Amino acid sequence: MLKVKEVKKTFNPGTINEKLALNNVNLNINAGEWVTVIGSNGAGKSTLLNVIAGVFPVDYGSIYIDGQSILHQPEHKRASYIGRVFQDPLMGTAASMTVIENLSLALKRGEKRKLIPGISRKDRHFFQEKLSQLGLGLEDRLSVKVGLLSGGQRQALTLLMATLKKPKLLLLDEHTAALDPKTGQRVVELTKEIIEKEKITTLMITHNLEQALKYGTRTIMMDEGQIVLDIKGQHRNNTSIQDLLALFEKASGKALNNDRVLLA
Amino acid sequence: MSFLTGTLEQGLIYGIMALGVYLSFRVLDYADLSVDGSLPLGAAICAILIYNGSNPWLATLLAIIGGAIAGVFTGFLHTRLKITPLLSGILTMTALYSVNLRVMGGNNVPLLRAETVFTVLQDIGLPEKVVSLGVPLVVVTVLVIILNYFLQTELGMAVRATGDNEQMIKAQGVDTNYTKLLGLSISNALVAFSGALVAQYQTFADVSMGIGTIIAGLASVIIGEVLIGTGSILRRLLAVVAGSVMYRLVIALVLTMGLKPTDLKLMTAFIVIIALASPSIKKKLRVGLKEGKYAQS
Ligand SMILES: Nc1ncnc2c1ncn2[C@@H]1O[C@H](COP(=O)(O)OP(=O)(O)OP(=O)(O)O)[C@@H](O)[C@H]1O
Ligand SMILES: [Mg+2]
């Protein structure tokens, strides 16, 4: 479904800040797979998601979705089939607009925006139903400005917005990292419910090793711009966090170094 | 009485400009200085056409289109050539100074005894007083209705989201270069519309009439926000117009109190500085305006 082939990306080439962020990354993801991504700080995880989403171009290599090369498409074009949730809960929603306005914007993801009213009465019920599934009481707060919601509520809303129109690919970049543990857990559970119900192909970066193994169907580990480990199936089921750390050390020649890493 | 109606008329006519500034400054979150050039551009296009015998309505329409093109130019500098918003506006404003001189063929165009949208209506028998207040009132009302509708359409909401959170609306598949270009062209079209009416109202166009437009517009927007608040879109738009009227009233008052007209810009700058600096007003603005952009979440 997603094919990343020999992708290279260097930031600030030719300067003292030159940084090889992706060094020949190859990745094949089948439809319906939920891949969790872990790795040290600066390993290139976010950069990988960003080049897939089209935030910046690659220097070399190609990216295909359903066999079609997508590299020529700008970010907003790719958004018609890629849903995203960012680490910062403020990033995914428009604060000065209401819950229903944000959802209405998301319902038209990838479509041409017309000169017809942006909120339609008939969508109201649909939104309420979707919001009630989040279990955060947002279904009664459709007219509240999103800026007044908590970080967890905003992140749950962003998740809903990213999947309201089913994307071919969902990209989650540490989308629970900025939340308190309890709220983060709730959002991860919601993520699981939505992904499994809608069968959405997903790439999820996490710094939580337990999460990385517990959720999803496959786990990849990145280090210095490369994928150094890729486990799935029975092998993955039998892997503990300790095994994962050992595997990482063996593959990269050093200990996993992430200031936010959570072992449990 | 004529003092008050005159102020009201001016407040409404410049209110169109303030609506344009609101659109760029608040909705798009884009400090667009090109309006200092697009106001006289609208005045220049309209005045020279009328001077040469054109129908005043047609002249006004062409002035509006001229403003829209100026906005597209600013947007082009920013979105395609990646020049900062501030500099893009200054470049357009500077370029427009020469353009306006060329359009007018000199520093100013007099419209005394020329046919304007005001005189045309008087010619069909409407009293002068009714026309000079009625035209701005009707125009502003229609524009507020249109803008209120537009900002709540799919496209209008995408423009608002662009100013609120560009990253978010890109992730929702919107080409923000396009929404910025659209917003800036509508904004400058409104400002030029205002300029065209100012020229016809005061019966002349002058190349320097645009100086301080952005600050006057900003003062109007802020005064409106403080006085009327920031609830629904309609309320915000009405607040901008009311702010413009209030601003003109303050100016008229200080002029009658003996302030020299040449000191006006200084006073306007002070109004804006005080409004921006006053902590209580600032707090009110933050809570109301950018709801949540700064709020804790
Ligand atoms: N826009 C950018 N400009 C310049 N350098 C960048 C940019 N984005 C990332 N980098 C650099 O590229 C490298 C990879 O960064 P990336 O954000 O992909 O890491 P990460 O694996 O997501 O790390 P973390 O766990 O800290 O989020 C880092 O050295 C980073 O400083
Ligand atoms: Mg990252």
Coordinates of N, CA and C in Angstrom, one line a residue, chain A residues 53-206:
Chain A
A53 N 4.1 12.8 4.1 CA 3.0 13.8 4.0 C 3.3 14.9 3.1
G54 N 4.6 15.1 2.7 CA 4.9 16.2 1.7 C 5.2 17.5 2.3
V55 N 5.6 17.5 3.6 CA 6.0 18.8 4.2 C 7.2 19.4 3.6
F56 N 8.1 18.5 3.2 CA 9.3 18.9 2.5 C 9.7 17.8 1.5
P57 N 10.4 18.2 0.4 CA 10.7 17.2 -0.6 C 11.8 16.3 -0.2
V58 N 12.0 15.1 -0.8 CA 13.1 14.3 -0.5 C 14.3 14.6 -1.5
D59 N 15.5 14.2 -1.1 CA 16.6 14.5 -2.0 C 16.8 13.4 -3.0
Y60 N 16.3 12.2 -2.6 CA 16.5 11.1 -3.5 C 15.5 10.0 -3.1
G61 N 15.2 9.1 -4.0 CA 14.3 8.0 -3.7 C 12.9 8.3 -4.2
S62 N 12.0 7.4 -3.8 CA 10.6 7.5 -4.3 C 9.6 7.0 -3.2
I63 N 8.4 7.5 -3.3 CA 7.4 7.1 -2.4 C 6.1 6.8 -3.2
Y64 N 5.5 5.6 -3.0 CA 4.3 5.3 -3.7 C 3.2 5.0 -2.7
I65 N 2.0 5.3 -3.1 CA 0.8 4.9 -2.4 C -0.1 4.2 -3.4
D66 N -0.5 3.0 -3.1 CA -1.2 2.1 -4.1 C -0.6 2.1 -5.4
G67 N 0.7 2.1 -5.5 CA 1.4 1.9 -6.7 C 1.7 3.2 -7.5
Q68 N 1.1 4.3 -7.0 CA 1.2 5.6 -7.6 C 2.3 6.4 -6.9
S69 N 3.2 7.0 -7.7 CA 4.2 7.9 -7.1 C 3.5 9.1 -6.6
I70 N 3.8 9.6 -5.4 CA 3.2 10.8 -4.8 C 4.1 12.0 -4.7
L71 N 5.3 11.8 -5.1 CA 6.3 12.8 -4.8 C 6.1 14.2 -5.4
H72 N 5.4 14.1 -6.6 CA 5.1 15.4 -7.3 C 4.0 16.1 -6.7
Q73 N 3.2 15.5 -5.7 CA 2.1 16.2 -5.2 C 2.4 17.0 -4.0
P74 N 1.9 18.3 -3.9 CA 2.2 19.1 -2.7 C 1.4 18.6 -1.5
E75 N 1.8 19.1 -0.3 CA 1.2 18.6 0.9 C -0.3 18.6 0.9
H76 N -0.9 19.7 0.5 CA -2.4 19.7 0.6 C -3.1 18.7 -0.3
K77 N -2.4 18.3 -1.4 CA -3.0 17.3 -2.3 C -2.9 16.0 -1.6
R78 N -1.8 15.7 -1.0 CA -1.6 14.4 -0.4 C -2.6 14.3 0.8
A79 N -3.0 15.4 1.4 CA -3.9 15.4 2.5 C -5.2 14.8 2.2
S80 N -5.5 14.7 0.9 CA -6.8 14.1 0.5 C -6.9 12.6 0.9
Y81 N -5.7 12.0 1.0 CA -5.7 10.6 1.4 C -4.8 10.2 2.6
I82 N -4.2 11.3 3.1 CA -3.4 11.0 4.3 C -3.9 11.8 5.5
G83 N -4.3 11.2 6.6 CA -4.7 11.8 7.8 C -3.5 12.0 8.7
R84 N -3.5 13.1 9.5 CA -2.3 13.3 10.4 C -2.8 13.8 11.8
V85 N -2.1 13.3 12.8 CA -2.2 13.9 14.1 C -0.8 14.2 14.6
F86 N -0.6 15.5 15.1 CA 0.7 15.9 15.5 C 0.9 15.7 17.0
Q87 N 2.2 15.9 17.4 CA 2.5 15.8 18.8 C 1.8 16.9 19.6
D88 N 1.9 18.1 19.1 CA 1.4 19.3 19.8 C -0.2 19.3 19.6
P89 N -0.9 19.2 20.7 CA -2.4 19.2 20.6 C -2.9 20.5 20.0
L90 N -2.1 21.6 20.0 CA -2.6 22.8 19.4 C -2.5 22.8 17.9
M91 N -1.8 21.9 17.3 CA -1.5 21.9 15.9 C -2.6 21.4 15.0
G92 N -3.4 20.6 15.5 CA -4.4 19.9 14.7 C -5.7 20.5 14.5
T93 N -6.0 21.6 15.3 CA -7.3 22.2 15.3 C -7.2 23.7 15.2
A94 N -8.3 24.3 14.7 CA -8.3 25.8 14.7 C -8.9 26.3 15.9
A95 N -8.1 27.0 16.8 CA -8.6 27.4 18.1 C -9.7 28.3 18.1
S96 N -9.7 29.3 17.2 CA -10.8 30.3 17.2 C -12.1 29.9 16.6
M97 N -12.1 28.6 16.1 CA -13.3 28.1 15.5 C -13.9 27.1 16.4
T98 N -15.2 26.9 16.2 CA -16.0 26.0 17.1 C -15.7 24.5 16.7
V99 N -16.1 23.6 17.6 CA -16.0 22.2 17.4 C -16.6 21.8 16.1
I100 N -17.8 22.3 15.8 CA -18.6 21.9 14.6 C -17.9 22.5 13.4
E101 N -17.3 23.7 13.5 CA -16.6 24.2 12.4 C -15.4 23.4 12.0
N102 N -14.7 23.0 13.0 CA -13.5 22.2 12.8 C -13.8 20.9 12.1
L103 N -14.9 20.3 12.7 CA -15.3 19.0 12.1 C -15.8 19.2 10.6
S104 N -16.5 20.3 10.4 CA -17.0 20.5 9.0 C -15.8 20.7 8.1
L105 N -14.8 21.4 8.6 CA -13.6 21.6 7.7 C -13.0 20.2 7.4
A106 N -13.0 19.3 8.4 CA -12.3 18.0 8.2 C -13.2 17.1 7.3
L107 N -14.5 17.3 7.3 CA -15.4 16.5 6.5 C -15.1 16.7 5.0
K108 N -14.6 17.9 4.7 CA -14.4 18.2 3.3 C -12.9 18.0 2.9
R109 N -12.2 17.3 3.8 CA -10.7 17.1 3.5 C -10.5 16.6 2.1
G110 N -9.7 17.3 1.4 CA -9.3 16.9 0.0 C -10.4 17.3 -1.0
E111 N -11.5 17.9 -0.6 CA -12.5 18.3 -1.6 C -12.4 19.7 -1.9
K112 N -13.0 20.1 -3.1 CA -13.0 21.5 -3.4 C -13.9 22.3 -2.4
R113 N -13.4 23.4 -1.9 CA -14.3 24.2 -1.0 C -15.1 25.1 -1.8
K114 N -16.4 25.0 -1.5 CA -17.4 25.8 -2.4 C -17.9 27.0 -1.6
L115 N -18.7 27.8 -2.3 CA -19.3 28.9 -1.7 C -20.7 28.6 -1.2
I116 N -20.8 27.4 -0.6 CA -22.1 27.0 0.1 C -21.8 27.0 1.6
P117 N -22.8 27.1 2.4 CA -22.6 27.2 3.9 C -21.7 26.0 4.3
G118 N -20.7 26.4 5.1 CA -19.7 25.4 5.6 C -20.2 24.4 6.6
I119 N -21.3 24.7 7.3 CA -21.9 23.8 8.2 C -23.3 23.4 7.7
S120 N -23.5 22.2 7.6 CA -24.8 21.8 7.1 C -25.6 21.1 8.3
R121 N -26.8 21.4 8.4 CA -27.6 20.9 9.5 C -27.6 19.3 9.5
K122 N -27.6 18.7 8.3 CA -27.7 17.3 8.3 C -26.4 16.6 8.9
D123 N -25.3 17.3 8.8 CA -24.0 16.7 9.4 C -24.0 16.8 10.9
R124 N -24.8 17.6 11.5 CA -24.8 17.8 12.9 C -25.0 16.5 13.7
H125 N -26.0 15.7 13.2 CA -26.3 14.5 13.9 C -25.1 13.5 13.8
F126 N -24.5 13.5 12.6 CA -23.4 12.6 12.3 C -22.2 13.0 13.2
F127 N -22.0 14.3 13.4 CA -20.9 14.7 14.2 C -21.1 14.3 15.7
Q128 N -22.4 14.5 16.1 CA -22.7 14.2 17.5 C -22.5 12.7 17.8
E129 N -22.9 11.9 16.8 CA -22.7 10.5 17.0 C -21.2 10.1 17.1
K130 N -20.4 10.7 16.2 CA -19.0 10.5 16.2 C -18.4 10.9 17.5
L131 N -18.8 12.1 18.0 CA -18.2 12.7 19.2 C -18.6 11.9 20.4
S132 N -19.8 11.4 20.4 CA -20.2 10.6 21.6 C -19.4 9.3 21.7
Q133 N -18.9 8.8 20.6 CA -18.0 7.7 20.6 C -16.7 7.9 21.3
L134 N -16.3 9.2 21.4 CA -15.1 9.6 22.1 C -15.3 9.5 23.6
G135 N -16.5 9.6 24.0 CA -16.8 9.6 25.4 C -16.2 10.7 26.2
L136 N -16.1 11.9 25.6 CA -15.6 13.0 26.3 C -16.6 14.1 26.5
G137 N -17.8 13.8 26.2 CA -18.9 14.8 26.4 C -18.9 15.9 25.4
L138 N -18.1 15.8 24.3 CA -18.0 16.8 23.3 C -19.2 17.0 22.5
E139 N -20.1 15.9 22.4 CA -21.3 16.0 21.6 C -22.2 17.1 22.0
D140 N -22.1 17.5 23.3 CA -23.0 18.6 23.7 C -22.3 19.9 23.6
R141 N -21.1 20.0 23.0 CA -20.3 21.2 23.0 C -19.9 21.6 21.6
L142 N -20.8 21.3 20.7 CA -20.5 21.6 19.2 C -20.2 23.1 19.0
S143 N -20.8 24.0 19.7 CA -20.6 25.4 19.4 C -19.6 26.1 20.3
V144 N -18.8 25.2 21.0 CA -17.7 25.8 21.8 C -16.5 26.0 21.0
K145 N -15.8 27.1 21.2 CA -14.5 27.3 20.5 C -13.5 26.3 21.0
V146 N -12.8 25.7 20.0 CA -11.9 24.6 20.3 C -10.8 25.1 21.3
G147 N -10.4 26.3 21.2 CA -9.4 26.9 22.1 C -9.7 26.7 23.6
L148 N -11.0 26.5 23.9 CA -11.4 26.4 25.3 C -11.4 24.9 25.7
L149 N -11.1 24.0 24.8 CA -11.0 22.6 25.3 C -9.7 22.2 25.8
S150 N -9.6 21.1 26.6 CA -8.3 20.7 27.1 C -7.5 20.0 26.0
G151 N -6.2 19.9 26.3 CA -5.3 19.3 25.4 C -5.7 17.9 24.9
G152 N -6.2 17.1 25.9 CA -6.7 15.8 25.6 C -7.9 15.8 24.7
Q153 N -8.8 16.7 25.0 CA -10.0 16.8 24.2 C -9.7 17.2 22.7
R154 N -8.7 18.2 22.7 CA -8.3 18.7 21.4 C -7.6 17.6 20.6
Q155 N -6.8 16.8 21.2 CA -6.1 15.7 20.5 C -7.1 14.6 20.1
A156 N -8.1 14.3 20.9 CA -9.1 13.4 20.5 C -9.9 13.9 19.3
L157 N -10.2 15.2 19.3 CA -10.9 15.8 18.2 C -10.0 15.8 16.9
T158 N -8.8 16.0 17.1 CA -7.9 16.0 15.9 C -7.9 14.6 15.3
L159 N -7.8 13.6 16.2 CA -7.8 12.2 15.7 C -9.1 11.9 15.0
L160 N -10.2 12.4 15.5 CA -11.5 12.2 14.8 C -11.5 12.9 13.5
M161 N -10.9 14.1 13.5 CA -10.9 14.9 12.2 C -10.0 14.2 11.2
A162 N -9.0 13.6 11.6 CA -8.0 12.9 10.7 C -8.7 11.7 10.1
T163 N -9.7 11.1 10.7 CA -10.3 9.9 10.3 C -11.7 10.0 9.9
L164 N -12.3 11.2 10.0 CA -13.7 11.4 9.7 C -14.0 11.0 8.3
K165 N -13.1 11.4 7.3 CA -13.2 10.9 6.0 C -12.0 9.9 6.0
K166 N -12.4 8.6 5.8 CA -11.3 7.6 6.0 C -10.1 7.8 5.1
P167 N -8.9 8.0 5.7 CA -7.7 8.2 4.9 C -7.2 6.8 4.5
K168 N -6.4 6.9 3.4 CA -5.7 5.6 3.0 C -4.6 5.3 4.0
L169 N -4.0 6.4 4.5 CA -2.9 6.3 5.5 C -3.0 7.3 6.6
L170 N -2.8 6.8 7.8 CA -2.9 7.7 9.0 C -1.5 7.8 9.6
L171 N -1.1 9.0 9.8 CA 0.3 9.3 10.3 C 0.1 9.9 11.7
L172 N 0.6 9.2 12.7 CA 0.5 9.7 14.1 C 1.9 10.0 14.6
D173 N 2.2 11.2 15.0 CA 3.6 11.5 15.5 C 3.6 11.8 17.0
E174 N 3.8 10.8 17.8 CA 3.8 10.9 19.2 C 2.6 11.7 19.7
H175 N 1.4 11.3 19.2 CA 0.2 12.1 19.4 C -0.3 12.1 20.8
T176 N 0.3 11.3 21.7 CA -0.1 11.3 23.1 C 1.0 11.8 24.0
A177 N 2.1 12.2 23.4 CA 3.3 12.5 24.2 C 3.1 13.8 25.1
A178 N 2.3 14.7 24.6 CA 2.1 16.0 25.3 C 1.0 15.9 26.3
L179 N 0.3 14.7 26.4 CA -0.8 14.6 27.4 C -0.4 13.9 28.7
D180 N -1.1 14.2 29.7 CA -0.8 13.5 31.0 C -1.1 12.0 30.8
P181 N -0.5 11.1 31.5 CA -0.5 9.7 31.3 C -1.9 9.1 31.1
K182 N -2.8 9.6 32.0 CA -4.2 9.0 31.9 C -4.9 9.5 30.6
T183 N -4.8 10.7 30.3 CA -5.4 11.2 29.1 C -4.8 10.6 27.9
G184 N -3.5 10.5 27.9 CA -2.7 9.8 26.8 C -3.2 8.4 26.6
Q185 N -3.4 7.7 27.7 CA -3.9 6.3 27.6 C -5.3 6.3 26.9
R186 N -6.1 7.2 27.4 CA -7.5 7.3 26.8 C -7.4 7.5 25.3
V187 N -6.5 8.5 24.9 CA -6.4 8.8 23.5 C -5.9 7.6 22.7
V188 N -4.9 6.9 23.3 CA -4.4 5.7 22.6 C -5.5 4.7 22.4
E189 N -6.3 4.5 23.4 CA -7.4 3.5 23.3 C -8.4 3.9 22.2
L190 N -8.7 5.2 22.2 CA -9.5 5.7 21.1 C -8.9 5.5 19.7
T191 N -7.6 5.7 19.7 CA -6.9 5.5 18.4 C -7.1 4.0 18.0
K192 N -6.9 3.1 18.9 CA -7.1 1.7 18.6 C -8.5 1.4 18.1
E193 N -9.5 1.9 18.8 CA -10.9 1.7 18.4 C -11.1 2.1 17.0
I194 N -10.7 3.4 16.7 CA -10.9 3.9 15.4 C -10.2 3.1 14.3
I195 N -8.9 2.9 14.5 CA -8.1 2.2 13.5 C -8.6 0.8 13.2
E196 N -9.0 0.1 14.3 CA -9.4 -1.3 14.1 C -10.8 -1.3 13.5
K197 N -11.6 -0.4 13.9 CA -13.0 -0.4 13.3 C -12.9 0.0 11.8
E198 N -12.2 1.0 11.5 CA -12.1 1.5 10.1 C -11.1 0.8 9.3
K199 N -10.3 -0.1 9.9 CA -9.2 -0.8 9.2 C -8.3 0.2 8.4
I200 N -7.7 1.2 9.2 CA -6.9 2.2 8.5 C -5.4 1.8 8.6
T201 N -4.7 1.9 7.5 CA -3.3 1.6 7.5 C -2.6 2.8 8.2
T202 N -1.8 2.5 9.2 CA -1.3 3.5 10.1 C 0.2 3.4 10.4
L203 N 0.9 4.6 10.5 CA 2.2 4.7 11.0 C 2.2 5.5 12.2
M204 N 2.6 4.9 13.4 CA 2.5 5.6 14.6 C 3.8 5.7 15.3
I205 N 4.3 6.9 15.5 CA 5.6 7.1 16.2 C 5.2 7.2 17.7
T206 N 5.9 6.5 18.5 CA 5.7 6.6 20.0 C 7.0 6.5 20.7

